[in-house]
Amino acid sequence: MSCALPAFAASSAAEPAPPFAVLMELTHRCPLRCPYCSNPVALESASAELDTATWKRVLDEAADAGALQVHFSGGEPCVRKDLEELVAHATEIGLYSNLITSAVLLDQPLLERLQRAGLQHVQISLQDAEATGADRVGGFKGGHVKKLEVARAVVRQGMALTINAVLHRHNIDRVNDVIDLAMDLGAGRIEIANVQYYGWALANRAALMPSREQLLAMDAAVRARLPELAGRIVVDYVVPDYYARRPKSCMGGWARRFINITPRGRVLPCHAAETIPGMTFETVHDRSLSDIWRDGPAFARYRGTDWMPEPCQSCDHKEEDWGGCRCQALALAGSADAADPVCELSPAHAEVAVLRDRDAAALGTEWTYRGL
Amino acid sequence: MNAIAPNIAETDRLRLAPGVMLRNDRRRGQWMLMGPERLLVLDEMALAVVRACVGTEVADVAAGIDRLTVEYDAPRTEVAADVLEMLTDLRNKGYVVT
Ligand code: SF4
Ligand code: SF4
């Protein structure tokens, strides 16, 4: 999440400020098979998914906890037959609904029903600017064309459209085309994201990592266009971690903005948190979201700054980036308790460049599609 | 389309962008613009500007500035400068559109 959100109130250990949004991964099922999917490598099965009544209760609890928005995501949330019912429930209790989708299961009638249920915003992922590459990455023939159709229908119906473009070795050179496409579709916003190496993406890093030259060309192209794009399309652009000198504030800080709920109802501070060993996660069957948010062990563990080691503890940026991403610290420094090694002040920073350059040079590496 | 988008002018007519709504969050006691995966907390001044200058029932930005000039009993040129800057910022952040 790269949106700039205000902090509502100073949070204390006893009573943290309420969450901004709940991310509900309704399912891990998805017709696409992106090799950079952020879902865990061990996908949860359809039979384990929460039922409609439980998701509604979770929505109620999210509103009680103070969340203002819900992100219906997945997997592909549209595989759930009760999506419309859940959106309607969210609307009824005053939550703002976002749909994070691959769009291949959407059509105009369903979009209209979702809009009537109160859906405000549809975020559609594009795998590339052109169909051949896009369908190859998504592993779904005809997907790209379908996405464009749905995107136009979203705009025609007057809903907000965001295009989410995830860049990697195979499409990064077409960043300008992706921006043009988003403008042509009438998107209000584009997320120019670079693959984040968790879950499937971590396993496929050597097949996806762009080279330094590619990265610099992309970065220059985007920056050159930002002035002309201002006022026409909102651009959320984040420099890819492995080429950055400072980490991002992951999820706006651990347990500060978001609650993530997996298809079977595990309550996580971030969608990749399950990769961290030794964490205890509660489920929606254990306690209310308010209780879990306030003092659940997984939420409390890295909230705020008390947990921080050096160099973060004495760093001026610690309340800006919150020490970066815990899952990335685990993947790259071997410990989720460390500073994110993307930070140039981290003792493990040099290692990031070594891994990156090794993987960027591994041209010809085939990716593994996500799958069961 | 390489030109920089012009700033909001008094002759513009503005509405909230698709998916954007003005909301009062009672729990936090704050007015906000709620939009796609984002929100903007409005202080008293920003709220007054949005109410005066944005929406289909507002003739144009100039009419909103006139109203604010009266309400705040301030020189119109100063009000106009502040309001246009704020509206341009809101437009660039995607909360309002022409
Ligand atoms: S990243 Fe691709 S495979 Fe994963 S949920 Fe999104 S569309 Fe489906
Ligand atoms: S030392 Fe820690 S807090 Fe400071 S910039 Fe690096 S990661 Fe952020």
PDB file of C-alpha atoms in Angstrom, chain A residues 88-282:
ATOM      1  CA  ALA A  88     -23.860  -4.568   0.294  1.00  0.00           C
ATOM      2  CA  HIS A  89     -23.215  -5.386   3.923  1.00  0.00           C
ATOM      3  CA  ALA A  90     -20.091  -3.220   3.994  1.00  0.00           C
ATOM      4  CA  THR A  91     -22.074  -0.332   2.529  1.00  0.00           C
ATOM      5  CA  GLU A  92     -24.872  -0.779   5.033  1.00  0.00           C
ATOM      6  CA  ILE A  93     -22.503  -0.421   7.968  1.00  0.00           C
ATOM      7  CA  GLY A  94     -20.734   2.589   6.444  1.00  0.00           C
ATOM      8  CA  LEU A  95     -17.536   1.024   5.118  1.00  0.00           C
ATOM      9  CA  TYR A  96     -16.091   2.236   1.819  1.00  0.00           C
ATOM     10  CA  SER A  97     -15.566  -0.693  -0.552  1.00  0.00           C
ATOM     11  CA  ASN A  98     -12.608  -1.280  -2.854  1.00  0.00           C
ATOM     12  CA  LEU A  99     -12.376  -4.282  -5.151  1.00  0.00           C
ATOM     13  CA  ILE A 100      -8.874  -5.530  -5.948  1.00  0.00           C
ATOM     14  CA  THR A 101      -9.291  -7.780  -8.944  1.00  0.00           C
ATOM     15  CA  SER A 102      -7.760  -9.402 -11.992  1.00  0.00           C
ATOM     16  CA  ALA A 103     -11.090  -8.527 -13.692  1.00  0.00           C
ATOM     17  CA  VAL A 104     -11.233 -11.661 -15.823  1.00  0.00           C
ATOM     18  CA  LEU A 105     -14.369 -12.901 -14.051  1.00  0.00           C
ATOM     19  CA  LEU A 106     -16.150  -9.541 -14.174  1.00  0.00           C
ATOM     20  CA  ASP A 107     -18.649  -8.379 -16.747  1.00  0.00           C
ATOM     21  CA  GLN A 108     -21.000  -5.444 -17.060  1.00  0.00           C
ATOM     22  CA  PRO A 109     -24.018  -7.054 -15.327  1.00  0.00           C
ATOM     23  CA  LEU A 110     -21.941  -8.071 -12.316  1.00  0.00           C
ATOM     24  CA  LEU A 111     -20.287  -4.648 -12.204  1.00  0.00           C
ATOM     25  CA  GLU A 112     -23.698  -3.021 -12.205  1.00  0.00           C
ATOM     26  CA  ARG A 113     -24.873  -5.223  -9.374  1.00  0.00           C
ATOM     27  CA  LEU A 114     -21.725  -4.465  -7.388  1.00  0.00           C
ATOM     28  CA  GLN A 115     -22.176  -0.759  -7.967  1.00  0.00           C
ATOM     29  CA  ARG A 116     -25.768  -0.953  -6.764  1.00  0.00           C
ATOM     30  CA  ALA A 117     -24.466  -2.741  -3.689  1.00  0.00           C
ATOM     31  CA  GLY A 118     -22.275   0.302  -3.050  1.00  0.00           C
ATOM     32  CA  LEU A 119     -18.922  -0.556  -4.596  1.00  0.00           C
ATOM     33  CA  GLN A 120     -16.948   2.652  -5.128  1.00  0.00           C
ATOM     34  CA  HIS A 121     -13.645   1.629  -6.601  1.00  0.00           C
ATOM     35  CA  VAL A 122     -12.205  -1.110  -8.758  1.00  0.00           C
ATOM     36  CA  GLN A 123      -8.489  -1.767  -8.950  1.00  0.00           C
ATOM     37  CA  ILE A 124      -7.510  -3.882 -11.943  1.00  0.00           C
ATOM     38  CA  SER A 125      -4.098  -5.470 -12.349  1.00  0.00           C
ATOM     39  CA  LEU A 126      -2.473  -5.418 -15.770  1.00  0.00           C
ATOM     40  CA  GLN A 127       0.374  -7.832 -16.427  1.00  0.00           C
ATOM     41  CA  ASP A 128       1.784  -5.845 -19.352  1.00  0.00           C
ATOM     42  CA  ALA A 129       0.845  -3.139 -21.854  1.00  0.00           C
ATOM     43  CA  GLU A 130       0.256  -5.666 -24.612  1.00  0.00           C
ATOM     44  CA  ALA A 131      -1.716  -8.894 -24.753  1.00  0.00           C
ATOM     45  CA  THR A 132       0.928 -11.476 -25.630  1.00  0.00           C
ATOM     46  CA  GLY A 133       3.264 -10.645 -22.786  1.00  0.00           C
ATOM     47  CA  ALA A 134       0.424 -10.001 -20.361  1.00  0.00           C
ATOM     48  CA  ASP A 135      -1.300 -13.311 -21.018  1.00  0.00           C
ATOM     49  CA  ARG A 136       1.976 -15.160 -20.780  1.00  0.00           C
ATOM     50  CA  VAL A 137       2.776 -13.699 -17.358  1.00  0.00           C
ATOM     51  CA  GLY A 138      -0.767 -14.210 -16.070  1.00  0.00           C
ATOM     52  CA  GLY A 139      -0.891 -17.689 -17.545  1.00  0.00           C
ATOM     53  CA  PHE A 140      -4.402 -16.976 -18.806  1.00  0.00           C
ATOM     54  CA  LYS A 141      -5.207 -16.694 -22.490  1.00  0.00           C
ATOM     55  CA  GLY A 142      -7.454 -13.787 -23.433  1.00  0.00           C
ATOM     56  CA  GLY A 143      -7.062 -12.220 -20.009  1.00  0.00           C
ATOM     57  CA  HIS A 144      -5.584  -8.905 -21.143  1.00  0.00           C
ATOM     58  CA  VAL A 145      -8.341  -8.095 -23.637  1.00  0.00           C
ATOM     59  CA  LYS A 146     -10.954  -8.976 -21.046  1.00  0.00           C
ATOM     60  CA  LYS A 147      -9.312  -6.698 -18.479  1.00  0.00           C
ATOM     61  CA  LEU A 148      -9.420  -3.753 -20.880  1.00  0.00           C
ATOM     62  CA  GLU A 149     -13.108  -4.323 -21.559  1.00  0.00           C
ATOM     63  CA  VAL A 150     -13.924  -4.433 -17.871  1.00  0.00           C
ATOM     64  CA  ALA A 151     -11.780  -1.377 -17.155  1.00  0.00           C
ATOM     65  CA  ARG A 152     -13.747   0.645 -19.696  1.00  0.00           C
ATOM     66  CA  ALA A 153     -17.020  -0.570 -18.229  1.00  0.00           C
ATOM     67  CA  VAL A 154     -15.904   0.545 -14.747  1.00  0.00           C
ATOM     68  CA  VAL A 155     -15.229   4.069 -16.018  1.00  0.00           C
ATOM     69  CA  ARG A 156     -18.435   4.161 -18.082  1.00  0.00           C
ATOM     70  CA  GLN A 157     -20.412   3.346 -14.968  1.00  0.00           C
ATOM     71  CA  GLY A 158     -18.796   6.217 -13.094  1.00  0.00           C
ATOM     72  CA  MET A 159     -16.839   4.171 -10.611  1.00  0.00           C
ATOM     73  CA  ALA A 160     -13.253   4.946  -9.734  1.00  0.00           C
ATOM     74  CA  LEU A 161     -10.684   2.895 -11.634  1.00  0.00           C
ATOM     75  CA  THR A 162      -7.111   2.204 -10.590  1.00  0.00           C
ATOM     76  CA  ILE A 163      -4.712   0.360 -12.849  1.00  0.00           C
ATOM     77  CA  ASN A 164      -2.148  -1.667 -10.968  1.00  0.00           C
ATOM     78  CA  ALA A 165       0.916  -2.474 -13.047  1.00  0.00           C
ATOM     79  CA  VAL A 166       3.522  -4.732 -11.533  1.00  0.00           C
ATOM     80  CA  LEU A 167       6.872  -4.331 -13.244  1.00  0.00           C
ATOM     81  CA  HIS A 168       9.649  -6.882 -13.642  1.00  0.00           C
ATOM     82  CA  ARG A 169      12.335  -7.886 -16.147  1.00  0.00           C
ATOM     83  CA  HIS A 170       9.825  -8.847 -18.835  1.00  0.00           C
ATOM     84  CA  ASN A 171       7.676  -5.716 -18.961  1.00  0.00           C
ATOM     85  CA  ILE A 172       9.612  -2.917 -17.296  1.00  0.00           C
ATOM     86  CA  ASP A 173      10.772  -1.550 -20.663  1.00  0.00           C
ATOM     87  CA  ARG A 174       7.153  -0.784 -21.565  1.00  0.00           C
ATOM     88  CA  VAL A 175       6.360   1.395 -18.568  1.00  0.00           C
ATOM     89  CA  ASN A 176       5.439   4.331 -20.820  1.00  0.00           C
ATOM     90  CA  ASP A 177       2.988   2.165 -22.737  1.00  0.00           C
ATOM     91  CA  VAL A 178       1.376   1.038 -19.497  1.00  0.00           C
ATOM     92  CA  ILE A 179       0.918   4.654 -18.404  1.00  0.00           C
ATOM     93  CA  ASP A 180      -0.551   5.557 -21.812  1.00  0.00           C
ATOM     94  CA  LEU A 181      -2.899   2.615 -21.574  1.00  0.00           C
ATOM     95  CA  ALA A 182      -4.095   3.591 -18.103  1.00  0.00           C
ATOM     96  CA  MET A 183      -4.808   7.135 -19.339  1.00  0.00           C
ATOM     97  CA  ASP A 184      -6.586   5.813 -22.402  1.00  0.00           C
ATOM     98  CA  LEU A 185      -8.767   3.619 -20.187  1.00  0.00           C
ATOM     99  CA  GLY A 186      -9.736   6.659 -18.118  1.00  0.00           C
ATOM    100  CA  ALA A 187      -8.178   5.460 -14.877  1.00  0.00           C
ATOM    101  CA  GLY A 188      -8.076   8.018 -12.101  1.00  0.00           C
ATOM    102  CA  ARG A 189      -4.992   6.435 -10.677  1.00  0.00           C
ATOM    103  CA  ILE A 190      -2.128   4.159 -11.624  1.00  0.00           C
ATOM    104  CA  GLU A 191       0.056   2.194  -9.282  1.00  0.00           C
ATOM    105  CA  ILE A 192       3.439   1.677 -10.837  1.00  0.00           C
ATOM    106  CA  ALA A 193       4.620  -1.088  -8.633  1.00  0.00           C
ATOM    107  CA  ASN A 194       7.638  -3.265  -8.862  1.00  0.00           C
ATOM    108  CA  VAL A 195       7.523  -6.883  -7.844  1.00  0.00           C
ATOM    109  CA  GLN A 196       7.869  -7.303  -4.125  1.00  0.00           C
ATOM    110  CA  TYR A 197       9.760 -10.450  -3.412  1.00  0.00           C
ATOM    111  CA  TYR A 198       7.608 -12.395  -0.999  1.00  0.00           C
ATOM    112  CA  GLY A 199       5.659 -15.592  -1.510  1.00  0.00           C
ATOM    113  CA  TRP A 200       5.727 -16.747  -5.129  1.00  0.00           C
ATOM    114  CA  ALA A 201       7.801 -13.781  -6.196  1.00  0.00           C
ATOM    115  CA  LEU A 202      10.622 -14.707  -3.847  1.00  0.00           C
ATOM    116  CA  ALA A 203      10.748 -18.185  -5.352  1.00  0.00           C
ATOM    117  CA  ASN A 204      10.845 -16.615  -8.830  1.00  0.00           C
ATOM    118  CA  ARG A 205      13.240 -13.777  -8.108  1.00  0.00           C
ATOM    119  CA  ALA A 206      15.872 -14.955 -10.587  1.00  0.00           C
ATOM    120  CA  ALA A 207      13.245 -15.026 -13.350  1.00  0.00           C
ATOM    121  CA  LEU A 208      11.880 -11.557 -12.602  1.00  0.00           C
ATOM    122  CA  MET A 209      14.614  -9.254 -11.317  1.00  0.00           C
ATOM    123  CA  PRO A 210      15.267  -6.400 -13.756  1.00  0.00           C
ATOM    124  CA  SER A 211      18.770  -5.182 -14.483  1.00  0.00           C
ATOM    125  CA  ARG A 212      20.154  -1.926 -13.170  1.00  0.00           C
ATOM    126  CA  GLU A 213      20.015  -0.472 -16.693  1.00  0.00           C
ATOM    127  CA  GLN A 214      16.366  -1.404 -17.074  1.00  0.00           C
ATOM    128  CA  LEU A 215      15.611   0.022 -13.691  1.00  0.00           C
ATOM    129  CA  LEU A 216      17.355   3.325 -14.320  1.00  0.00           C
ATOM    130  CA  ALA A 217      15.647   3.732 -17.686  1.00  0.00           C
ATOM    131  CA  MET A 218      12.235   3.053 -16.150  1.00  0.00           C
ATOM    132  CA  ASP A 219      12.852   5.392 -13.250  1.00  0.00           C
ATOM    133  CA  ALA A 220      13.970   8.193 -15.563  1.00  0.00           C
ATOM    134  CA  ALA A 221      10.975   7.664 -17.844  1.00  0.00           C
ATOM    135  CA  VAL A 222       8.474   7.815 -14.991  1.00  0.00           C
ATOM    136  CA  ARG A 223      10.068  10.838 -13.333  1.00  0.00           C
ATOM    137  CA  ALA A 224      10.190  12.702 -16.638  1.00  0.00           C
ATOM    138  CA  ARG A 225       6.441  12.231 -17.032  1.00  0.00           C
ATOM    139  CA  LEU A 226       5.296  13.019 -13.509  1.00  0.00           C
ATOM    140  CA  PRO A 227       4.822  16.773 -14.136  1.00  0.00           C
ATOM    141  CA  GLU A 228       2.647  16.223 -17.196  1.00  0.00           C
ATOM    142  CA  LEU A 229       0.634  13.514 -15.408  1.00  0.00           C
ATOM    143  CA  ALA A 230      -0.133  15.684 -12.387  1.00  0.00           C
ATOM    144  CA  GLY A 231      -3.783  16.667 -12.428  1.00  0.00           C
ATOM    145  CA  ARG A 232      -4.577  14.046 -15.075  1.00  0.00           C
ATOM    146  CA  ILE A 233      -3.926  10.771 -13.327  1.00  0.00           C
ATOM    147  CA  VAL A 234      -2.744  10.081  -9.802  1.00  0.00           C
ATOM    148  CA  VAL A 235       0.510   8.181  -9.904  1.00  0.00           C
ATOM    149  CA  ASP A 236       1.610   5.992  -7.035  1.00  0.00           C
ATOM    150  CA  TYR A 237       5.172   5.143  -7.851  1.00  0.00           C
ATOM    151  CA  VAL A 238       7.572   3.395  -5.564  1.00  0.00           C
ATOM    152  CA  VAL A 239      11.225   2.757  -6.346  1.00  0.00           C
ATOM    153  CA  PRO A 240      11.786  -0.997  -6.292  1.00  0.00           C
ATOM    154  CA  ASP A 241      13.181  -2.108  -2.969  1.00  0.00           C
ATOM    155  CA  TYR A 242      16.241  -3.954  -4.185  1.00  0.00           C
ATOM    156  CA  TYR A 243      17.518  -0.835  -5.900  1.00  0.00           C
ATOM    157  CA  ALA A 244      16.559   1.585  -3.153  1.00  0.00           C
ATOM    158  CA  ARG A 245      18.757   3.144  -0.486  1.00  0.00           C
ATOM    159  CA  ARG A 246      16.054   3.446   2.128  1.00  0.00           C
ATOM    160  CA  PRO A 247      13.149   1.103   2.774  1.00  0.00           C
ATOM    161  CA  LYS A 248       9.481   1.945   2.393  1.00  0.00           C
ATOM    162  CA  SER A 249       7.186   2.128   5.295  1.00  0.00           C
ATOM    163  CA  CYS A 250       5.597  -1.261   4.727  1.00  0.00           C
ATOM    164  CA  MET A 251       1.796  -1.182   5.126  1.00  0.00           C
ATOM    165  CA  GLY A 252       2.193   2.328   6.559  1.00  0.00           C
ATOM    166  CA  GLY A 253       3.953   0.760   9.530  1.00  0.00           C
ATOM    167  CA  TRP A 254       3.313  -2.576  11.181  1.00  0.00           C
ATOM    168  CA  ALA A 255      -0.108  -2.636  12.850  1.00  0.00           C
ATOM    169  CA  ARG A 256      -0.687   1.067  12.246  1.00  0.00           C
ATOM    170  CA  ARG A 257      -3.093   1.188   9.282  1.00  0.00           C
ATOM    171  CA  PHE A 258      -4.195  -2.227   8.094  1.00  0.00           C
ATOM    172  CA  ILE A 259      -5.614  -5.517   9.225  1.00  0.00           C
ATOM    173  CA  ASN A 260      -5.232  -8.385   6.774  1.00  0.00           C
ATOM    174  CA  ILE A 261      -7.477 -11.414   6.975  1.00  0.00           C
ATOM    175  CA  THR A 262      -6.688 -14.630   5.129  1.00  0.00           C
ATOM    176  CA  PRO A 263      -9.356 -16.763   3.449  1.00  0.00           C
ATOM    177  CA  ARG A 264      -9.591 -19.071   6.465  1.00  0.00           C
ATOM    178  CA  GLY A 265      -9.766 -16.153   8.896  1.00  0.00           C
ATOM    179  CA  ARG A 266      -6.284 -15.693  10.242  1.00  0.00           C
ATOM    180  CA  VAL A 267      -5.771 -12.092  11.302  1.00  0.00           C
ATOM    181  CA  LEU A 268      -2.434 -10.689  10.137  1.00  0.00           C
ATOM    182  CA  PRO A 269      -0.665  -7.333  10.349  1.00  0.00           C
ATOM    183  CA  CYS A 270       0.475  -7.840   6.735  1.00  0.00           C
ATOM    184  CA  HIS A 271      -0.259 -10.420   4.084  1.00  0.00           C
ATOM    185  CA  ALA A 272       3.202 -11.963   4.235  1.00  0.00           C
ATOM    186  CA  ALA A 273       3.413 -12.096   8.025  1.00  0.00           C
ATOM    187  CA  GLU A 274       2.848 -15.836   8.110  1.00  0.00           C
ATOM    188  CA  THR A 275       6.340 -16.349   6.696  1.00  0.00           C
ATOM    189  CA  ILE A 276       7.815 -15.080   9.958  1.00  0.00           C
ATOM    190  CA  PRO A 277       8.653 -17.948  12.273  1.00  0.00           C
ATOM    191  CA  GLY A 278       7.666 -17.924  15.914  1.00  0.00           C
ATOM    192  CA  MET A 279       4.655 -15.656  15.498  1.00  0.00           C
ATOM    193  CA  THR A 280       1.279 -16.438  16.986  1.00  0.00           C
ATOM    194  CA  PHE A 281      -1.665 -15.460  14.857  1.00  0.00           C
ATOM    195  CA  GLU A 282      -5.189 -15.309  16.130  1.00  0.00           C
TER     196      GLU A 282
END
